[in-house]
Short mmCIF file of N, CA and C in Angstrom, two decimals:
data_model
loop_
_atom_site.label_atom_id
_atom_site.label_comp_id
_atom_site.label_asym_id
_atom_site.label_seq_id
_atom_site.Cartn_x
_atom_site.Cartn_y
_atom_site.Cartn_z
N GLY A 384 0.78 -1.19 0.00
CA GLY A 384 0.00 0.00 0.00
C GLY A 384 0.83 1.27 0.00
N THR A 385 2.14 1.15 0.00
CA THR A 385 3.00 2.34 0.01
C THR A 385 3.08 2.93 -1.39
N ARG A 386 2.83 4.21 -1.50
CA ARG A 386 2.95 4.89 -2.79
C ARG A 386 4.36 5.45 -2.93
N PHE A 387 4.88 5.40 -4.14
CA PHE A 387 6.19 5.98 -4.37
C PHE A 387 6.29 6.49 -5.80
N ILE A 388 7.22 7.38 -5.99
CA ILE A 388 7.54 7.91 -7.31
C ILE A 388 9.03 7.71 -7.51
N GLN A 389 9.40 7.18 -8.64
CA GLN A 389 10.81 7.01 -8.96
C GLN A 389 11.12 7.84 -10.19
N ILE A 390 12.13 8.65 -10.11
CA ILE A 390 12.58 9.45 -11.25
C ILE A 390 13.99 8.99 -11.57
N THR A 391 14.19 8.56 -12.79
CA THR A 391 15.50 8.08 -13.22
C THR A 391 16.03 9.00 -14.30
N SER A 392 17.26 9.41 -14.17
CA SER A 392 17.88 10.28 -15.16
C SER A 392 18.77 9.45 -16.07
N ASN A 393 18.58 9.60 -17.35
CA ASN A 393 19.47 8.95 -18.31
C ASN A 393 19.98 9.97 -19.32
N ASP A 394 20.19 11.18 -18.83
CA ASP A 394 20.58 12.25 -19.75
C ASP A 394 22.07 12.60 -19.66
N GLY A 395 22.89 11.60 -19.44
CA GLY A 395 24.32 11.81 -19.58
C GLY A 395 25.08 12.27 -18.36
N TRP A 396 24.72 11.74 -17.19
CA TRP A 396 25.46 12.10 -15.98
C TRP A 396 26.77 11.33 -15.86
N ASP A 397 26.99 10.34 -16.70
CA ASP A 397 28.21 9.52 -16.63
C ASP A 397 29.32 10.23 -17.39
N MET A 398 29.88 11.28 -16.77
CA MET A 398 30.78 12.19 -17.44
C MET A 398 32.25 11.79 -17.31
N HIS A 399 32.66 10.93 -18.23
CA HIS A 399 34.08 10.56 -18.29
C HIS A 399 34.87 11.55 -19.14
N VAL A 400 34.16 12.40 -19.86
CA VAL A 400 34.79 13.34 -20.78
C VAL A 400 34.22 14.74 -20.55
N ASN A 401 35.09 15.72 -20.48
CA ASN A 401 34.68 17.14 -20.42
C ASN A 401 33.61 17.42 -19.36
N ILE A 402 33.85 16.98 -18.14
CA ILE A 402 32.85 17.09 -17.07
C ILE A 402 32.45 18.54 -16.80
N TYR A 403 33.38 19.48 -16.99
CA TYR A 403 33.07 20.89 -16.69
C TYR A 403 32.72 21.70 -17.94
N GLN A 404 32.51 21.03 -19.07
CA GLN A 404 32.01 21.71 -20.26
C GLN A 404 30.61 22.24 -19.93
N GLN A 405 30.23 23.38 -20.46
CA GLN A 405 28.99 24.06 -20.08
C GLN A 405 27.76 23.15 -20.14
N ALA A 406 27.68 22.28 -21.12
CA ALA A 406 26.50 21.41 -21.26
C ALA A 406 26.47 20.29 -20.22
N ASN A 407 27.56 20.07 -19.53
CA ASN A 407 27.62 18.98 -18.56
C ASN A 407 27.33 19.48 -17.15
N LEU A 408 28.26 19.35 -16.24
CA LEU A 408 28.01 19.66 -14.83
C LEU A 408 27.54 21.10 -14.58
N PRO A 409 28.12 22.12 -15.24
CA PRO A 409 27.64 23.48 -14.98
C PRO A 409 26.17 23.70 -15.32
N THR A 410 25.61 22.92 -16.23
CA THR A 410 24.19 23.04 -16.58
C THR A 410 23.35 22.05 -15.78
N LYS A 411 23.78 20.81 -15.70
CA LYS A 411 22.98 19.76 -15.06
C LYS A 411 22.91 19.91 -13.54
N GLY A 412 23.98 20.36 -12.92
CA GLY A 412 23.98 20.54 -11.47
C GLY A 412 22.89 21.49 -10.99
N PRO A 413 22.82 22.71 -11.54
CA PRO A 413 21.76 23.63 -11.12
C PRO A 413 20.35 23.11 -11.44
N LEU A 414 20.17 22.41 -12.55
CA LEU A 414 18.85 21.84 -12.86
C LEU A 414 18.41 20.87 -11.77
N LEU A 415 19.33 20.00 -11.37
CA LEU A 415 19.01 19.04 -10.31
C LEU A 415 18.77 19.75 -8.99
N ASP A 416 19.66 20.69 -8.63
CA ASP A 416 19.51 21.43 -7.38
C ASP A 416 18.17 22.15 -7.31
N ASN A 417 17.80 22.81 -8.38
CA ASN A 417 16.53 23.55 -8.41
C ASN A 417 15.33 22.61 -8.32
N ALA A 418 15.39 21.48 -9.01
CA ALA A 418 14.27 20.54 -8.99
C ALA A 418 14.08 19.94 -7.59
N VAL A 419 15.15 19.51 -6.96
CA VAL A 419 15.06 18.92 -5.61
C VAL A 419 14.60 19.98 -4.62
N SER A 420 15.14 21.19 -4.73
CA SER A 420 14.74 22.27 -3.84
C SER A 420 13.25 22.58 -3.99
N ALA A 421 12.76 22.64 -5.22
CA ALA A 421 11.34 22.91 -5.45
C ALA A 421 10.47 21.78 -4.91
N LEU A 422 10.89 20.54 -5.10
CA LEU A 422 10.13 19.41 -4.58
C LEU A 422 10.01 19.50 -3.06
N LEU A 423 11.12 19.72 -2.38
CA LEU A 423 11.09 19.80 -0.92
C LEU A 423 10.26 20.99 -0.44
N THR A 424 10.40 22.13 -1.12
CA THR A 424 9.62 23.32 -0.75
C THR A 424 8.13 23.06 -0.93
N ASP A 425 7.75 22.45 -2.05
CA ASP A 425 6.34 22.16 -2.32
C ASP A 425 5.77 21.15 -1.33
N LEU A 426 6.53 20.10 -1.05
CA LEU A 426 6.06 19.10 -0.07
C LEU A 426 5.87 19.74 1.30
N ASP A 427 6.80 20.60 1.69
CA ASP A 427 6.71 21.26 2.99
C ASP A 427 5.50 22.20 3.02
N ALA A 428 5.31 22.97 1.96
CA ALA A 428 4.18 23.92 1.91
C ALA A 428 2.84 23.18 1.96
N ALA A 429 2.79 21.97 1.41
CA ALA A 429 1.56 21.18 1.41
C ALA A 429 1.40 20.36 2.69
N GLY A 430 2.37 20.47 3.60
CA GLY A 430 2.30 19.72 4.85
C GLY A 430 2.59 18.24 4.68
N LEU A 431 3.29 17.87 3.61
CA LEU A 431 3.54 16.46 3.30
C LEU A 431 4.99 16.02 3.52
N LEU A 432 5.88 16.96 3.81
CA LEU A 432 7.30 16.61 3.89
C LEU A 432 7.59 15.65 5.03
N GLN A 433 6.95 15.81 6.16
CA GLN A 433 7.24 14.94 7.30
C GLN A 433 6.77 13.50 7.08
N GLU A 434 5.85 13.30 6.15
CA GLU A 434 5.37 11.94 5.89
C GLU A 434 5.84 11.42 4.54
N THR A 435 6.72 12.17 3.88
CA THR A 435 7.26 11.76 2.58
C THR A 435 8.77 11.66 2.69
N LEU A 436 9.31 10.48 2.43
CA LEU A 436 10.76 10.29 2.45
C LEU A 436 11.29 10.51 1.04
N VAL A 437 12.21 11.45 0.90
CA VAL A 437 12.83 11.77 -0.38
C VAL A 437 14.24 11.22 -0.34
N VAL A 438 14.58 10.36 -1.30
CA VAL A 438 15.89 9.72 -1.34
C VAL A 438 16.49 9.95 -2.72
N MET A 439 17.72 10.45 -2.76
CA MET A 439 18.42 10.66 -4.02
C MET A 439 19.78 9.98 -3.91
N VAL A 440 20.03 9.02 -4.79
CA VAL A 440 21.29 8.29 -4.78
C VAL A 440 21.77 8.05 -6.21
N GLY A 441 23.02 7.73 -6.32
CA GLY A 441 23.60 7.29 -7.57
C GLY A 441 24.26 5.95 -7.33
N GLU A 442 24.58 5.25 -8.40
CA GLU A 442 25.13 3.90 -8.21
C GLU A 442 26.63 3.91 -7.94
N PHE A 443 27.25 5.08 -8.06
CA PHE A 443 28.67 5.17 -7.76
C PHE A 443 29.03 6.63 -7.53
N GLY A 444 30.22 6.84 -7.01
CA GLY A 444 30.73 8.19 -6.84
C GLY A 444 31.66 8.53 -7.98
N ARG A 445 32.37 9.61 -7.84
CA ARG A 445 33.33 10.05 -8.84
C ARG A 445 34.69 10.23 -8.19
N THR A 446 35.73 9.91 -8.96
CA THR A 446 37.09 10.08 -8.45
C THR A 446 37.34 11.55 -8.15
N VAL A 447 38.25 11.76 -7.26
CA VAL A 447 38.61 13.12 -6.85
C VAL A 447 40.00 13.45 -7.35
N GLY A 448 40.41 14.69 -7.14
CA GLY A 448 41.74 15.10 -7.56
C GLY A 448 41.75 15.58 -9.00
N PRO A 449 42.90 15.51 -9.64
CA PRO A 449 43.00 16.00 -11.01
C PRO A 449 42.05 15.24 -11.95
N LEU A 450 41.58 15.94 -12.97
CA LEU A 450 40.75 15.31 -13.99
C LEU A 450 41.57 14.31 -14.79
N THR A 451 40.88 13.37 -15.42
CA THR A 451 41.55 12.42 -16.30
C THR A 451 42.07 13.16 -17.54
N SER A 452 42.81 12.46 -18.38
CA SER A 452 43.32 13.07 -19.62
C SER A 452 42.19 13.49 -20.55
N ALA A 453 40.99 12.93 -20.37
CA ALA A 453 39.81 13.30 -21.18
C ALA A 453 39.00 14.40 -20.50
N ALA A 454 39.55 15.02 -19.45
CA ALA A 454 38.88 16.10 -18.72
C ALA A 454 37.59 15.62 -18.06
N GLY A 455 37.61 14.39 -17.58
CA GLY A 455 36.44 13.82 -16.89
C GLY A 455 36.84 13.18 -15.58
N ARG A 456 35.94 12.38 -15.04
CA ARG A 456 36.19 11.66 -13.79
C ARG A 456 35.76 10.21 -13.97
N ASP A 457 36.47 9.33 -13.28
CA ASP A 457 36.14 7.91 -13.36
C ASP A 457 35.22 7.51 -12.21
N HIS A 458 34.79 6.26 -12.24
CA HIS A 458 33.90 5.75 -11.19
C HIS A 458 34.68 5.60 -9.89
N TRP A 459 33.97 5.65 -8.78
CA TRP A 459 34.56 5.60 -7.45
C TRP A 459 33.64 4.76 -6.59
N PRO A 460 34.18 3.90 -5.76
CA PRO A 460 33.29 3.05 -4.96
C PRO A 460 32.52 3.80 -3.87
N GLN A 461 33.03 4.94 -3.43
CA GLN A 461 32.32 5.71 -2.42
C GLN A 461 31.09 6.33 -3.07
N GLN A 462 29.97 6.31 -2.34
CA GLN A 462 28.73 6.83 -2.89
C GLN A 462 28.25 8.03 -2.10
N PHE A 463 27.23 8.63 -2.65
CA PHE A 463 26.56 9.76 -2.01
C PHE A 463 25.09 9.42 -1.93
N ALA A 464 24.45 9.75 -0.82
CA ALA A 464 23.00 9.59 -0.70
C ALA A 464 22.45 10.83 -0.02
N PHE A 465 21.33 11.29 -0.52
CA PHE A 465 20.62 12.43 0.05
C PHE A 465 19.27 11.92 0.52
N ILE A 466 18.96 12.14 1.79
CA ILE A 466 17.70 11.69 2.36
C ILE A 466 17.09 12.87 3.10
N ALA A 467 15.82 13.15 2.80
CA ALA A 467 15.14 14.28 3.43
C ALA A 467 13.69 13.90 3.71
N GLY A 468 13.06 14.66 4.60
CA GLY A 468 11.66 14.43 4.91
C GLY A 468 11.47 13.14 5.69
N GLY A 469 10.24 12.63 5.70
CA GLY A 469 9.96 11.37 6.35
C GLY A 469 10.32 11.32 7.81
N GLY A 470 10.34 12.49 8.46
CA GLY A 470 10.67 12.54 9.88
C GLY A 470 12.16 12.65 10.17
N THR A 471 12.98 12.74 9.13
CA THR A 471 14.42 12.88 9.36
C THR A 471 14.71 14.24 9.98
N LYS A 472 15.87 14.32 10.63
CA LYS A 472 16.32 15.57 11.24
C LYS A 472 17.05 16.36 10.16
N GLY A 473 16.46 17.46 9.70
CA GLY A 473 17.03 18.26 8.63
C GLY A 473 18.43 18.74 8.93
N GLY A 474 19.24 18.80 7.91
CA GLY A 474 20.61 19.31 8.04
C GLY A 474 21.60 18.32 8.60
N THR A 475 21.19 17.08 8.81
CA THR A 475 22.09 16.07 9.36
C THR A 475 23.07 15.60 8.30
N VAL A 476 24.33 15.59 8.63
CA VAL A 476 25.36 15.05 7.76
C VAL A 476 25.96 13.85 8.48
N VAL A 477 25.98 12.72 7.82
CA VAL A 477 26.53 11.50 8.41
C VAL A 477 27.87 11.23 7.75
N GLY A 478 28.92 11.34 8.52
CA GLY A 478 30.27 11.06 8.03
C GLY A 478 30.95 12.26 7.41
N THR A 479 32.27 12.17 7.35
CA THR A 479 33.09 13.19 6.71
C THR A 479 34.20 12.50 5.93
N THR A 480 34.70 13.20 4.93
CA THR A 480 35.81 12.66 4.15
C THR A 480 37.12 13.23 4.64
N ASN A 481 38.21 12.66 4.14
CA ASN A 481 39.51 13.24 4.42
C ASN A 481 39.67 14.52 3.59
N SER A 482 40.80 15.18 3.71
CA SER A 482 40.97 16.50 3.08
C SER A 482 40.92 16.45 1.56
N THR A 483 41.19 15.31 0.95
CA THR A 483 41.14 15.21 -0.51
C THR A 483 39.80 14.67 -1.01
N GLY A 484 38.96 14.18 -0.11
CA GLY A 484 37.69 13.60 -0.51
C GLY A 484 37.82 12.19 -1.05
N SER A 485 38.99 11.59 -0.88
CA SER A 485 39.23 10.26 -1.46
C SER A 485 38.80 9.10 -0.56
N ASP A 486 38.52 9.38 0.70
CA ASP A 486 38.10 8.31 1.61
C ASP A 486 37.39 8.93 2.81
N VAL A 487 36.81 8.07 3.60
CA VAL A 487 36.09 8.51 4.79
C VAL A 487 37.09 8.78 5.92
N ALA A 488 36.96 9.91 6.57
CA ALA A 488 37.78 10.23 7.73
C ALA A 488 37.05 9.85 9.01
N ASP A 489 35.73 10.06 9.01
CA ASP A 489 34.89 9.72 10.17
C ASP A 489 33.58 9.17 9.62
N TYR A 490 33.28 7.92 9.94
CA TYR A 490 32.08 7.29 9.39
C TYR A 490 30.80 7.98 9.86
N GLY A 491 30.78 8.49 11.08
CA GLY A 491 29.66 9.30 11.54
C GLY A 491 28.40 8.55 11.91
N TRP A 492 28.49 7.23 12.01
CA TRP A 492 27.29 6.48 12.42
C TRP A 492 27.70 5.29 13.27
N THR A 493 26.76 4.71 13.93
CA THR A 493 27.05 3.71 14.96
C THR A 493 27.79 2.49 14.45
N GLN A 494 27.66 2.16 13.18
CA GLN A 494 28.32 0.96 12.66
C GLN A 494 29.82 1.16 12.40
N GLN A 495 30.28 2.40 12.38
CA GLN A 495 31.70 2.73 12.20
C GLN A 495 32.31 1.98 11.01
N ARG A 496 31.62 2.07 9.90
CA ARG A 496 32.09 1.51 8.63
C ARG A 496 31.42 2.29 7.50
N TYR A 497 31.82 1.95 6.26
CA TYR A 497 31.18 2.58 5.10
C TYR A 497 29.68 2.29 5.11
N VAL A 498 28.91 3.19 4.53
CA VAL A 498 27.48 2.97 4.32
C VAL A 498 27.34 2.30 2.95
N TYR A 499 26.69 1.16 2.92
CA TYR A 499 26.49 0.41 1.68
C TYR A 499 25.07 0.62 1.16
N PRO A 500 24.82 0.33 -0.12
CA PRO A 500 23.46 0.46 -0.65
C PRO A 500 22.43 -0.31 0.18
N GLU A 501 22.81 -1.43 0.72
CA GLU A 501 21.90 -2.23 1.54
C GLU A 501 21.54 -1.50 2.83
N ASP A 502 22.46 -0.70 3.35
CA ASP A 502 22.15 0.12 4.53
C ASP A 502 21.11 1.18 4.17
N ILE A 503 21.22 1.74 2.96
CA ILE A 503 20.22 2.70 2.50
C ILE A 503 18.87 2.00 2.40
N GLU A 504 18.86 0.77 1.84
CA GLU A 504 17.61 -0.01 1.78
C GLU A 504 17.02 -0.20 3.16
N ALA A 505 17.84 -0.63 4.11
CA ALA A 505 17.35 -0.85 5.48
C ALA A 505 16.81 0.44 6.07
N THR A 506 17.43 1.57 5.74
CA THR A 506 16.98 2.87 6.23
C THR A 506 15.60 3.20 5.67
N ILE A 507 15.43 2.99 4.38
CA ILE A 507 14.14 3.28 3.74
C ILE A 507 13.04 2.40 4.32
N TYR A 508 13.28 1.10 4.39
CA TYR A 508 12.27 0.19 4.95
C TYR A 508 11.94 0.55 6.39
N SER A 509 12.97 0.86 7.16
CA SER A 509 12.76 1.24 8.56
C SER A 509 11.89 2.48 8.66
N ALA A 510 12.15 3.47 7.81
CA ALA A 510 11.36 4.70 7.82
C ALA A 510 9.90 4.42 7.48
N MET A 511 9.66 3.40 6.67
CA MET A 511 8.29 3.07 6.27
C MET A 511 7.62 2.12 7.26
N GLY A 512 8.35 1.75 8.31
CA GLY A 512 7.76 0.86 9.31
C GLY A 512 7.78 -0.60 8.90
N ILE A 513 8.59 -0.94 7.93
CA ILE A 513 8.70 -2.33 7.46
C ILE A 513 9.88 -2.99 8.16
N ASP A 514 9.66 -4.18 8.68
CA ASP A 514 10.73 -4.95 9.31
C ASP A 514 11.68 -5.42 8.22
N TRP A 515 12.74 -4.69 8.01
CA TRP A 515 13.69 -4.96 6.94
C TRP A 515 14.48 -6.24 7.15
N THR A 516 14.41 -6.84 8.33
CA THR A 516 15.12 -8.09 8.59
C THR A 516 14.28 -9.31 8.23
N SER A 517 13.01 -9.10 7.93
CA SER A 517 12.14 -10.24 7.66
C SER A 517 12.33 -10.78 6.24
N VAL A 518 11.90 -12.00 6.06
CA VAL A 518 11.91 -12.66 4.76
C VAL A 518 10.47 -13.05 4.45
N ARG A 519 10.00 -12.64 3.29
CA ARG A 519 8.63 -12.98 2.87
C ARG A 519 8.68 -14.26 2.06
N HIS A 520 7.73 -15.13 2.30
CA HIS A 520 7.65 -16.39 1.55
C HIS A 520 6.35 -16.48 0.77
N ASP A 521 5.80 -15.36 0.37
CA ASP A 521 4.54 -15.37 -0.37
C ASP A 521 4.74 -15.14 -1.87
N ASP A 522 5.96 -15.39 -2.36
CA ASP A 522 6.17 -15.30 -3.79
C ASP A 522 5.62 -16.57 -4.46
N PRO A 523 5.36 -16.54 -5.74
CA PRO A 523 4.71 -17.68 -6.41
C PRO A 523 5.43 -19.02 -6.22
N LEU A 524 6.73 -19.01 -6.10
CA LEU A 524 7.48 -20.26 -5.95
C LEU A 524 7.85 -20.55 -4.50
N GLY A 525 7.48 -19.67 -3.60
CA GLY A 525 7.76 -19.88 -2.19
C GLY A 525 9.24 -19.83 -1.84
N ARG A 526 10.03 -19.19 -2.68
CA ARG A 526 11.48 -19.13 -2.45
C ARG A 526 11.86 -18.15 -1.36
N GLY A 527 11.04 -17.15 -1.17
CA GLY A 527 11.34 -16.14 -0.15
C GLY A 527 11.99 -14.91 -0.76
N PHE A 528 11.71 -13.80 -0.15
CA PHE A 528 12.24 -12.51 -0.57
C PHE A 528 12.76 -11.79 0.65
N SER A 529 14.04 -11.52 0.67
CA SER A 529 14.65 -10.74 1.74
C SER A 529 14.57 -9.28 1.38
N TYR A 530 14.03 -8.46 2.28
CA TYR A 530 14.00 -7.02 2.01
C TYR A 530 15.41 -6.49 1.83
N VAL A 531 16.30 -6.90 2.70
CA VAL A 531 17.71 -6.52 2.60
C VAL A 531 18.50 -7.82 2.61
N PRO A 532 19.24 -8.10 1.54
CA PRO A 532 19.97 -9.37 1.46
C PRO A 532 20.95 -9.55 2.62
N THR A 533 21.12 -10.77 3.03
CA THR A 533 22.04 -11.07 4.13
C THR A 533 23.12 -12.05 3.70
N THR A 534 23.40 -12.12 2.41
CA THR A 534 24.38 -13.08 1.92
C THR A 534 25.82 -12.62 2.09
N ASP A 535 26.02 -11.34 2.23
CA ASP A 535 27.38 -10.82 2.42
C ASP A 535 27.86 -11.08 3.85
N PRO A 536 29.17 -11.00 4.05
CA PRO A 536 29.66 -11.11 5.43
C PRO A 536 29.32 -9.88 6.27
N VAL A 537 28.92 -8.78 5.60
CA VAL A 537 28.57 -7.55 6.31
C VAL A 537 27.11 -7.62 6.73
N LEU A 538 26.82 -7.24 7.96
CA LEU A 538 25.44 -7.10 8.41
C LEU A 538 25.02 -5.66 8.17
N TYR A 539 23.87 -5.47 7.56
CA TYR A 539 23.42 -4.14 7.20
C TYR A 539 22.46 -3.60 8.25
N TYR A 540 22.42 -2.26 8.35
CA TYR A 540 21.60 -1.61 9.36
C TYR A 540 21.04 -0.29 8.83
N PRO A 541 19.93 0.17 9.37
CA PRO A 541 19.47 1.51 9.02
C PRO A 541 20.37 2.57 9.64
N ILE A 542 20.39 3.71 9.02
CA ILE A 542 21.19 4.83 9.52
C ILE A 542 20.30 5.62 10.46
N ASN A 543 20.23 5.20 11.69
CA ASN A 543 19.32 5.81 12.68
C ASN A 543 19.71 7.22 13.05
N GLU A 544 20.94 7.62 12.76
CA GLU A 544 21.40 8.97 13.08
C GLU A 544 20.63 10.04 12.29
N LEU A 545 19.90 9.63 11.26
CA LEU A 545 19.14 10.60 10.45
C LEU A 545 17.91 11.12 11.17
N TRP A 546 17.48 10.41 12.21
CA TRP A 546 16.30 10.84 12.95
C TRP A 546 16.72 11.43 14.28
N GLY A 547 16.07 12.52 14.66
CA GLY A 547 16.47 13.24 15.87
C GLY A 547 15.89 12.71 17.13
#
């Protein structure tokens, strides 16, 4: 019964070449900033922000430091996630990077490790009141569905520091 909207961008954010060319980051960054800002402002004005969880993520980060020879950036295992509304404590920043942005200096959360996509999943399910540790067995073949996979050696957790 949970309603959601997913917006996927396929308009060339994978900038391995000329990342700072006017048509790339200098144009796309403000478009994204303005759209997210307007969404949050509208949700707040309608009294819906506290009951609407807004999550913005990418599947990878970008390398830091000097640009590549093609004036772009390569993929990076560190990720970025933006979470707002849904009862979160506004302005919360979880973790900090080192001075070059190449690694985490302080994880900023109780698990004292990197935040993985599965942790983001657990956070979303937790915010919706879903027991993210449960396994559903009501699929047609009865194989079971884990909300958050547990096959890795890492145990995943919600980022509870986002709530005040």
